[in-house]
XYZ file of C-alpha atoms in Angstrom:
586
model
C -9.419 -16.735 31.113
C -6.038 -17.509 32.073
C -3.138 -14.941 33.787
C 0.110 -15.329 32.510
C 2.288 -13.895 35.714
C 5.692 -14.392 33.916
C 5.028 -11.337 31.458
C 6.774 -9.121 33.971
C 9.979 -10.514 33.617
C 10.330 -10.441 30.233
C 12.744 -7.987 28.979
C 11.812 -4.979 29.930
C 8.034 -5.121 28.901
C 8.526 -6.510 25.796
C 4.981 -8.425 26.264
C 1.286 -7.918 27.656
C -0.926 -10.893 27.407
C -4.429 -9.122 26.810
C -6.038 -12.216 28.010
C -6.708 -15.945 26.846
C -7.506 -19.774 27.388
C -5.412 -22.033 26.201
C -6.673 -24.139 24.009
C -5.730 -26.577 21.133
C -6.315 -24.998 17.432
C -7.607 -27.448 14.447
C -5.384 -28.335 11.990
C -5.975 -25.402 8.515
C -4.640 -25.251 5.238
C -2.577 -22.244 4.545
C -4.673 -19.745 2.625
C -4.566 -19.815 -1.008
C -5.334 -17.360 -3.603
C -8.941 -16.207 -4.443
C -10.891 -14.143 -7.012
C -11.503 -10.983 -6.929
C -14.299 -10.606 -4.211
C -16.630 -7.317 -3.686
C -16.935 -5.508 -0.408
C -18.421 -2.627 1.568
C -18.932 0.432 -0.204
C -17.822 3.558 0.809
C -20.730 5.341 3.042
C -22.265 8.733 2.018
C -20.796 9.739 4.780
C -17.681 9.025 6.981
C -17.890 8.438 10.702
C -15.775 10.072 13.055
C -13.463 8.548 13.052
C 4.029 3.895 23.149
C 7.378 1.547 24.853
C 7.204 0.950 28.652
C 7.956 -0.533 31.735
C 7.141 -4.685 32.015
C 3.567 -5.565 33.452
C 2.376 -8.651 34.853
C -0.948 -9.620 33.664
C -2.918 -10.225 37.101
C -5.900 -12.420 37.489
C -8.667 -10.027 38.730
C -11.268 -11.019 40.961
C -14.768 -10.749 39.694
C -17.169 -8.424 41.572
C -20.265 -9.724 43.733
C -23.194 -10.082 41.057
C -25.741 -7.362 42.379
C -29.172 -8.681 42.441
C -31.310 -9.359 39.778
C -33.786 -6.844 38.754
C -36.552 -7.005 36.241
C -35.668 -5.378 32.640
C -38.689 -3.985 31.658
C -37.401 -4.387 27.909
C -36.367 -7.886 28.089
C -39.652 -8.707 26.205
C -38.904 -6.634 23.207
C -37.288 -7.990 20.052
C -33.359 -7.463 20.088
C -32.630 -4.382 17.816
C -30.315 -5.831 14.976
C -33.176 -8.322 13.924
C -32.219 -11.802 15.812
C -34.564 -12.938 18.416
C -33.928 -13.488 21.944
C -32.793 -17.276 22.520
C -32.373 -19.377 25.028
C -29.069 -20.702 26.037
C -28.851 -23.871 24.370
C -25.453 -26.145 25.094
C -23.575 -26.664 21.731
C -20.715 -29.034 20.942
C -19.041 -27.299 18.802
C -19.050 -23.927 16.824
C -20.604 -25.388 14.088
C -23.609 -26.258 16.369
C -23.219 -22.674 18.017
C -23.511 -20.560 14.526
C -26.765 -23.125 13.969
C -28.170 -21.831 16.684
C -27.964 -18.308 15.651
C -29.301 -17.647 12.861
C -31.991 -16.115 12.612
C -32.988 -14.593 8.915
C -35.955 -15.642 6.990
C -35.478 -18.031 4.005
C -34.861 -16.580 0.438
C -37.476 -17.376 -2.100
C -35.379 -17.599 -5.116
C -33.887 -19.853 -7.504
C -30.448 -18.349 -7.180
C -30.045 -19.910 -3.354
C -30.416 -23.218 -4.705
C -28.103 -22.483 -7.866
C -25.796 -21.594 -5.565
C -26.166 -24.346 -3.300
C -24.941 -26.702 -6.213
C -22.174 -24.583 -7.353
C -20.750 -25.031 -3.556
C -21.682 -28.604 -3.536
C -19.723 -29.209 -7.016
C -16.872 -28.054 -5.744
C -15.970 -29.811 -2.608
C -12.385 -28.896 -2.398
C -13.320 -25.286 -2.991
C -15.833 -25.755 0.720
C -13.081 -27.343 2.550
C -10.288 -24.885 1.703
C -12.291 -22.302 3.153
C -13.707 -23.890 6.431
C -10.073 -24.906 7.089
C -9.434 -21.473 7.069
C -12.272 -19.990 8.921
C -11.493 -22.014 11.600
C -8.561 -19.587 12.647
C -11.281 -16.399 12.745
C -15.173 -17.913 12.906
C -14.887 -18.208 17.080
C -13.958 -14.497 17.117
C -16.771 -13.349 14.796
C -19.253 -15.270 16.534
C -18.171 -13.969 19.717
C -18.904 -10.430 18.605
C -22.013 -11.291 16.110
C -22.979 -12.644 19.855
C -22.414 -9.607 22.166
C -24.420 -7.198 19.344
C -27.203 -9.375 19.131
C -26.583 -9.947 15.050
C -27.652 -13.067 13.931
C -25.054 -15.665 12.945
C -25.580 -15.920 9.621
C -23.227 -13.018 9.122
C -20.084 -14.788 10.440
C -20.689 -16.643 6.976
C -20.299 -13.053 4.467
C -16.536 -13.514 4.901
C -17.086 -16.631 2.438
C -18.594 -14.872 -0.021
C -16.624 -11.831 0.236
C -13.110 -13.197 0.374
C -13.435 -17.003 0.790
C -11.995 -16.504 4.630
C -8.875 -15.238 2.928
C -7.594 -12.002 5.005
C -4.803 -10.966 2.440
C -7.415 -11.451 -0.345
C -7.268 -8.048 -2.478
C -10.301 -7.288 -5.437
C -9.846 -5.266 -8.699
C -11.152 -2.273 -6.633
C -8.678 -2.709 -3.818
C -10.867 -4.107 -1.586
C -9.212 -6.075 0.973
C -9.366 -8.333 3.929
C -11.878 -11.213 5.254
C -14.577 -8.212 4.932
C -13.476 -6.588 1.783
C -13.277 -3.057 2.740
C -12.358 -0.489 0.005
C -9.566 2.247 1.666
C -12.216 5.116 1.793
C -14.794 2.670 3.663
C -12.030 1.480 5.610
C -10.937 5.125 6.293
C -14.161 5.780 7.808
C -14.538 3.222 10.461
C -11.119 3.943 11.883
C -8.609 0.881 9.984
C -5.476 2.293 9.512
C -3.655 2.342 6.185
C 0.161 3.102 5.850
C 3.654 1.885 4.708
C 3.399 -0.103 8.002
C -0.132 -1.762 8.507
C -3.180 -2.104 6.817
C -5.888 -2.872 9.364
C -8.206 -4.240 6.597
C -6.678 -7.209 7.060
C -6.643 -7.265 10.995
C -9.438 -9.685 11.656
C -10.087 -8.334 15.438
C -10.094 -4.646 13.911
C -12.161 -5.337 10.811
C -14.369 -7.606 12.231
C -15.062 -4.984 14.163
C -15.557 -2.317 11.703
C -17.755 -4.201 9.518
C -20.347 -5.281 12.004
C -20.434 -1.445 12.995
C -21.241 -1.040 9.398
C -23.576 -3.498 9.155
C -25.624 -2.373 12.360
C -25.682 1.474 10.061
C -27.109 -0.217 7.027
C -29.437 -2.577 8.592
C -31.162 0.716 10.732
C -30.754 2.474 7.489
C -33.104 0.133 5.535
C -35.938 -0.799 8.293
C -34.413 -3.148 10.143
C -34.090 -5.242 6.480
C -31.145 -7.233 6.390
C -31.785 -8.392 3.037
C -31.410 -4.739 1.764
C -28.670 -4.028 4.252
C -26.265 -7.070 2.330
C -27.243 -5.851 -0.837
C -26.341 -1.819 0.478
C -22.843 -3.768 1.784
C -21.833 -4.912 -1.749
C -23.996 -2.216 -3.676
C -23.697 0.628 -1.868
C -26.224 2.327 0.374
C -26.840 5.121 -1.861
C -27.597 2.615 -4.611
C -29.833 0.591 -2.735
C -31.620 3.624 -1.211
C -32.283 5.117 -5.353
C -33.634 1.679 -6.079
C -36.221 1.710 -3.115
C -37.312 5.343 -4.087
C -37.554 4.343 -7.882
C -39.778 1.313 -6.943
C -41.974 3.411 -4.379
C -42.407 5.894 -6.766
C -43.785 3.637 -9.278
C -45.764 2.160 -6.576
C -43.846 -1.345 -6.814
C -42.559 -3.552 -4.032
C -39.290 -2.429 -2.416
C -38.094 -5.932 -0.903
C -34.708 -7.299 -2.125
C -36.017 -9.584 -4.526
C -38.190 -6.579 -6.353
C -35.803 -3.991 -6.358
C -33.426 -3.704 -10.232
C -30.052 -4.246 -8.910
C -26.651 -5.907 -11.174
C -26.012 -9.156 -11.323
C -23.200 -9.085 -8.984
C -25.577 -7.837 -6.024
C -28.703 -10.106 -7.181
C -26.299 -13.223 -6.842
C -24.459 -12.045 -3.429
C -27.611 -12.547 -0.621
C -28.267 -16.014 -2.577
C -24.399 -17.424 -1.608
C -24.655 -16.425 1.976
C -27.952 -17.887 2.083
C -26.909 -21.192 0.171
C -23.997 -21.736 2.936
C -26.647 -21.297 5.348
C -28.520 -24.143 4.160
C -25.726 -26.434 3.467
C -24.400 -25.889 7.250
C -27.915 -26.708 8.061
C -28.156 -30.039 6.211
C -24.171 -31.030 6.007
C -24.812 -34.363 6.905
C -28.037 -35.226 4.454
C -25.893 -33.707 1.686
C -22.541 -35.788 2.985
C -20.857 -32.065 3.630
C -17.922 -33.108 5.862
C -17.354 -29.845 8.401
C -13.512 -30.060 9.788
C -13.687 -30.349 13.467
C -14.145 -26.611 15.426
C -13.947 -26.506 18.679
C -16.028 -24.165 20.571
C -13.222 -22.516 22.153
C -10.694 -19.229 20.678
C -8.120 -20.545 18.584
C -5.961 -17.245 18.783
C -4.737 -14.979 21.635
C -3.823 -11.441 21.270
C -0.371 -10.123 22.849
C 0.426 -6.629 23.341
C 4.234 -5.805 23.178
C 6.169 -2.614 23.689
C 9.647 -3.355 21.773
C 9.853 -3.903 17.773
C 10.548 -7.953 16.891
C 11.317 -9.460 13.532
C 8.329 -10.813 11.917
C 10.130 -13.874 11.347
C 11.602 -14.372 14.471
C 8.007 -14.093 16.494
C 6.980 -16.747 14.279
C 9.867 -18.999 15.484
C 8.928 -18.209 18.932
C 5.380 -19.184 18.335
C 7.474 -22.596 16.500
C 4.817 -21.493 13.247
C 6.167 -21.239 9.851
C 6.139 -17.532 8.549
C 2.927 -18.025 6.179
C 0.861 -19.451 9.396
C 2.117 -16.742 11.798
C 1.022 -14.645 8.319
C -2.448 -16.252 8.261
C -2.891 -14.469 12.304
C -1.017 -11.153 11.796
C -1.889 -10.278 7.686
C -2.001 -6.640 8.793
C 1.481 -6.169 9.375
C 2.935 -5.357 5.903
C 6.947 -5.054 7.031
C 9.536 -8.059 8.073
C 9.547 -6.054 11.422
C 6.491 -5.536 13.802
C 7.027 -1.552 14.954
C 5.451 -1.880 18.633
C 4.400 2.279 17.584
C 2.678 1.095 14.571
C 0.518 -1.513 15.477
C 1.261 -2.867 18.709
C -0.762 -6.266 18.833
C 0.205 -10.186 18.023
C -2.143 -12.909 17.367
C -1.107 -16.215 18.471
C -2.496 -19.794 18.719
C -4.051 -19.893 21.993
C -1.828 -23.566 22.355
C 1.421 -21.559 21.618
C 1.739 -18.765 23.913
C 3.886 -20.641 26.855
C 6.495 -21.806 24.218
C 5.872 -18.217 22.882
C 7.097 -16.319 26.252
C 9.685 -19.108 26.770
C 11.473 -18.492 23.858
C 11.405 -14.824 24.225
C 12.977 -14.934 27.712
C 15.580 -17.274 26.103
C 16.430 -14.504 23.346
C 16.347 -11.603 26.286
C 18.933 -13.319 28.620
C 21.211 -13.927 25.651
C 21.278 -10.456 24.588
C 19.969 -10.872 21.146
C 18.552 -7.981 18.864
C 14.684 -8.796 18.515
C 14.562 -6.216 15.818
C 17.423 -6.444 13.329
C 15.473 -5.063 10.114
C 16.608 -0.674 11.062
C 17.073 2.289 8.599
C 20.246 2.347 6.428
C 21.366 4.853 4.132
C 22.786 3.488 0.911
C 26.688 4.391 0.524
C 28.706 5.131 -2.347
C 29.858 1.474 -3.629
C 26.913 -0.118 -1.960
C 24.142 -2.173 -3.957
C 20.678 -3.854 -3.142
C 22.927 -6.857 -3.590
C 25.494 -6.265 -1.334
C 23.457 -5.236 1.302
C 21.278 -8.400 0.767
C 24.057 -10.449 1.151
C 25.877 -8.910 4.046
C 22.243 -9.423 5.466
C 21.754 -13.176 4.738
C 18.583 -12.561 2.637
C 17.688 -12.699 -1.280
C 17.700 -9.322 -3.382
C 13.879 -10.319 -4.013
C 13.301 -10.519 -0.421
C 14.562 -6.403 0.444
C 12.837 -5.307 -2.610
C 9.569 -6.250 -1.463
C 10.419 -5.254 2.312
C 11.201 -1.375 0.764
C 8.105 -1.568 -2.094
C 10.773 -1.138 -4.582
C 10.639 -2.915 -8.046
C 12.875 -5.239 -10.229
C 15.148 -2.991 -12.619
C 15.127 0.031 -10.334
C 18.520 1.478 -10.617
C 18.788 2.610 -7.363
C 21.394 5.145 -6.124
C 23.651 6.383 -3.323
C 21.784 7.885 -0.387
C 18.786 6.218 -0.822
C 17.004 4.924 2.586
C 15.671 1.754 3.450
C 15.520 -1.277 5.852
C 17.448 -3.641 5.985
C 18.914 -6.339 8.428
C 21.475 -5.684 9.989
C 24.259 -7.973 11.926
C 25.041 -5.920 14.894
C 22.193 -3.519 16.413
C 22.868 -0.647 18.777
C 19.575 0.966 19.484
C 16.448 -1.095 18.053
C 14.225 2.186 18.698
C 15.437 3.915 15.759
C 12.931 1.859 13.423
C 10.156 3.221 15.355
C 10.806 6.408 13.818
C 10.845 5.145 10.155
C 8.227 6.657 7.930
C 9.070 4.816 4.978
C 11.889 4.469 1.904
C 13.464 7.539 0.631
C 14.347 6.828 -2.687
C 16.660 7.824 -5.391
C 16.896 6.130 -8.785
C 18.126 6.771 -12.203
C 15.736 6.249 -14.600
C 17.031 6.474 -18.609
C 14.733 7.413 -21.354
C 16.001 6.728 -24.872
C 15.910 9.076 -27.650
C 12.538 8.731 -30.144
C 12.345 8.690 -33.855
C 9.784 9.548 -36.384
C 9.808 9.131 -40.135
C 8.401 11.628 -41.992
C 5.232 11.198 -44.203
C 4.748 12.782 -47.197
C 2.398 16.030 -46.660
C 3.869 16.332 -43.214
C 5.754 19.613 -42.055
C 7.848 19.690 -39.220
C 5.367 22.414 -37.062
C 2.733 19.291 -37.300
C 5.546 17.020 -36.064
C 6.830 19.567 -33.534
C 3.235 19.361 -32.001
C 2.647 15.909 -32.006
C 5.593 14.888 -30.096
C 5.228 18.525 -27.330
C 8.531 20.371 -28.915
C 9.245 23.019 -31.394
C 10.040 23.550 -35.069
C 13.539 25.113 -33.552
C 14.187 22.241 -31.659
C 13.439 19.712 -34.576
C 15.930 21.515 -36.667
C 18.739 21.468 -34.020
C 18.692 18.147 -33.058
C 18.626 16.985 -36.719
C 20.841 19.330 -38.468
C 18.208 20.699 -40.708
C 18.313 24.124 -42.736
C 14.554 24.193 -43.809
C 12.404 21.327 -44.185
C 12.620 17.104 -43.810
C 11.818 15.003 -47.054
C 9.181 12.589 -46.743
C 10.946 9.479 -45.662
C 13.779 11.442 -43.407
C 13.789 9.729 -39.693
C 13.984 12.352 -37.414
C 14.814 12.468 -33.620
C 11.855 14.167 -32.285
C 13.344 13.060 -27.996
C 16.527 13.060 -27.445
C 17.785 10.374 -25.297
C 17.793 11.580 -21.072
C 18.772 10.477 -17.889
C 16.671 11.768 -15.232
C 17.496 11.361 -10.950
C 14.123 10.821 -9.535
C 13.398 11.307 -5.359
C 10.229 9.215 -4.161
C 9.815 10.293 -0.170
C 8.818 8.777 2.956
C 5.028 10.054 1.798
C 5.343 8.536 -2.046
C 5.881 12.115 -3.629
C 7.613 11.791 -6.645
C 10.144 14.549 -8.481
C 13.038 14.802 -10.752
C 15.850 16.135 -8.615
C 18.438 16.122 -11.385
C 18.025 15.691 -15.122
C 20.688 15.223 -17.856
C 20.146 15.301 -21.201
C 21.886 15.613 -24.715
C 19.495 18.092 -26.202
C 21.178 20.830 -27.905
C 21.215 24.445 -25.899
C 18.655 26.044 -28.318
C 16.303 23.455 -26.659
C 16.731 25.028 -23.359
C 16.708 28.555 -24.666
C 13.058 27.799 -26.608
C 11.994 26.342 -23.142
C 13.266 28.641 -21.078
C 15.587 25.955 -19.124
C 18.475 26.996 -16.800
C 21.190 28.382 -18.993
C 24.052 26.656 -20.002
C 26.433 28.439 -17.623
C 25.254 26.500 -14.703
C 25.555 22.966 -15.822
C 29.124 23.789 -16.518
C 29.103 24.913 -13.050
C 27.957 21.764 -12.212
C 30.354 19.717 -14.377
C 32.410 17.590 -12.345
C 35.522 19.424 -11.247
C 38.897 18.586 -12.836
C 41.678 16.936 -11.516
C 44.907 18.422 -10.192
C 46.853 17.069 -13.077
C 44.351 18.642 -15.463
C 43.950 21.695 -13.913
C 47.520 22.641 -13.552
C 48.004 21.626 -17.269
C 45.354 24.215 -18.498
C 47.228 26.791 -16.034
C 50.454 26.273 -17.710
C 49.039 26.543 -21.357
C 47.734 29.710 -19.888
C 50.745 30.974 -18.215
C 52.681 30.271 -21.870
C 50.309 32.080 -24.044
C 50.340 34.466 -21.838
C 54.434 34.502 -22.102
C 54.240 34.289 -26.060
C 51.990 37.193 -26.603
C 54.294 39.465 -24.386
C 57.221 38.539 -26.419
C 55.407 39.373 -30.048
C 54.217 42.853 -28.251
C 58.192 43.842 -27.527
C 59.656 42.537 -31.133
C 56.599 44.256 -33.371
C 57.930 48.055 -33.929
C 55.440 51.209 -33.003
C 53.443 52.727 -35.280
C 53.175 56.449 -36.123
C 50.602 58.182 -34.678
C 47.935 59.254 -37.669
C 47.520 63.027 -38.384
C 43.948 63.845 -36.533
C 42.164 64.378 -40.046
C 42.805 60.350 -40.483
C 42.157 59.863 -36.999
C 38.532 61.231 -37.871
C 39.208 63.739 -35.220
C 37.730 67.127 -35.343
C 40.008 69.666 -37.204
C 39.566 73.454 -37.322
C 39.655 74.939 -40.585
C 41.204 78.022 -41.437
C 37.780 79.299 -40.932
C 37.992 78.860 -37.224
C 35.170 76.825 -37.785
C 34.799 73.371 -36.467
C 34.775 70.694 -39.444
C 32.206 67.699 -39.369
C 33.582 64.759 -37.346
C 34.425 61.642 -39.933
C 32.801 58.164 -38.820
C 32.764 54.770 -39.969
C 29.796 53.234 -40.775
C 28.937 50.179 -41.129
C 27.511 48.018 -43.785
């Protein structure tokens, strides 16, 4: 274990080294795309699931060893299926993995078929082994701590071809292929910033927790546990109960199951056999020292992902291979404060951080930015020195979206006053213009306006108004069944999407039929006239009033009509009131 005493000088506590051993990592190719892979099924019940100052890592002396006491449980088998083993010196990690094999053979012709499958694809095997060289030491360490068989270290080869960014059609992600619900049940954070299903350390811990659970659930049978990992613990339990009810065996090979699960365990056992007989089969295993490949660094301030890769002397792809959980081009300390680096790069990384800080340069240039009127994604990307595609990808914006002013996204800034602003950013807030063209329908024989209206979710009154119809439409007539419209949509930080403004060329009758807002508010919402237009309107009104007054003065005053002609009540000679005449309207 190596302690780095220079950490305290690194810019107010940017980094704290958690502990590592310096080694030279083996060469490995960058991850390649992988075919769809299965992952752990959702469990039947979900289990319960800051910036600071500098802190120098100090070496802590180990406490004196207590006198050894006899362990009454030492003679019992390990609770997770791996028998206690004597300390065997190993030359490399492959030897260590072989020494930990503890699962019984699987007597199935499928194992031999899968061996042939892998051996006929040596390039595929080499790519998987090369990617695995980054992660296998950590996985083996965790398995041995729990007393679990090291065959399980080969499971990510089956699940994801050891590709930490693999994503299946069922949205299972990472080395261990957790689906979203199972990942949340095992405390794997998934949000706009990070997806810890892809985090090598956190996902390995969750996967081993889950494997231990289903191993105990199925009577300490690793083959049934692995079937549950692929098919689902409930599905395997039901298959076991059905066989029990029929008086049939309940082992892995005796259960009816989907073809994918039937081939799942044989793949794992085939890889085990290949490792056991690598020399005999002519499989060249890459050099894999029995030492850590990566170290974990804790940080207390945000840093651009590209900058972190640059400090470590790595390409972005190499950096992402060790840090695939980060979704954004800036790593926010409050969301995920860990960075993983090759063990032999730590000194160079820390020296680069120190130089950068002494030059008073920003560590996190990607900051929240609200688009102003006249700004576009193109101008923003050009100002930040990046491609528009990179800016869209950083904010999950689709190509072709018409982004409007008021949108708040992450964008690179030349001058950064407060780098911690990015810590308070929960995700983009996007205004976009969505235009929908008009839709048409050609009237067929025996079609009526009523049937057409029902088909397109509108009314007969609308169809008549949109198309200037008095009664009906003859066959062959092309009707507008949905007018063109334009809407402003708001997508919030939480992913909620709603219409905040809608403009359409629908006639007023549709607003009345659908009980939409009356036309008056729409007129009020129209753009204000310019001062010149307003002045001209006022002048026209004043001129009209003057003309009306002049006409009134020139018109002769009419004589008042007799009361009888005006329809007023008049008295007759008898003194009775005559009936009042009324003008009836026809």
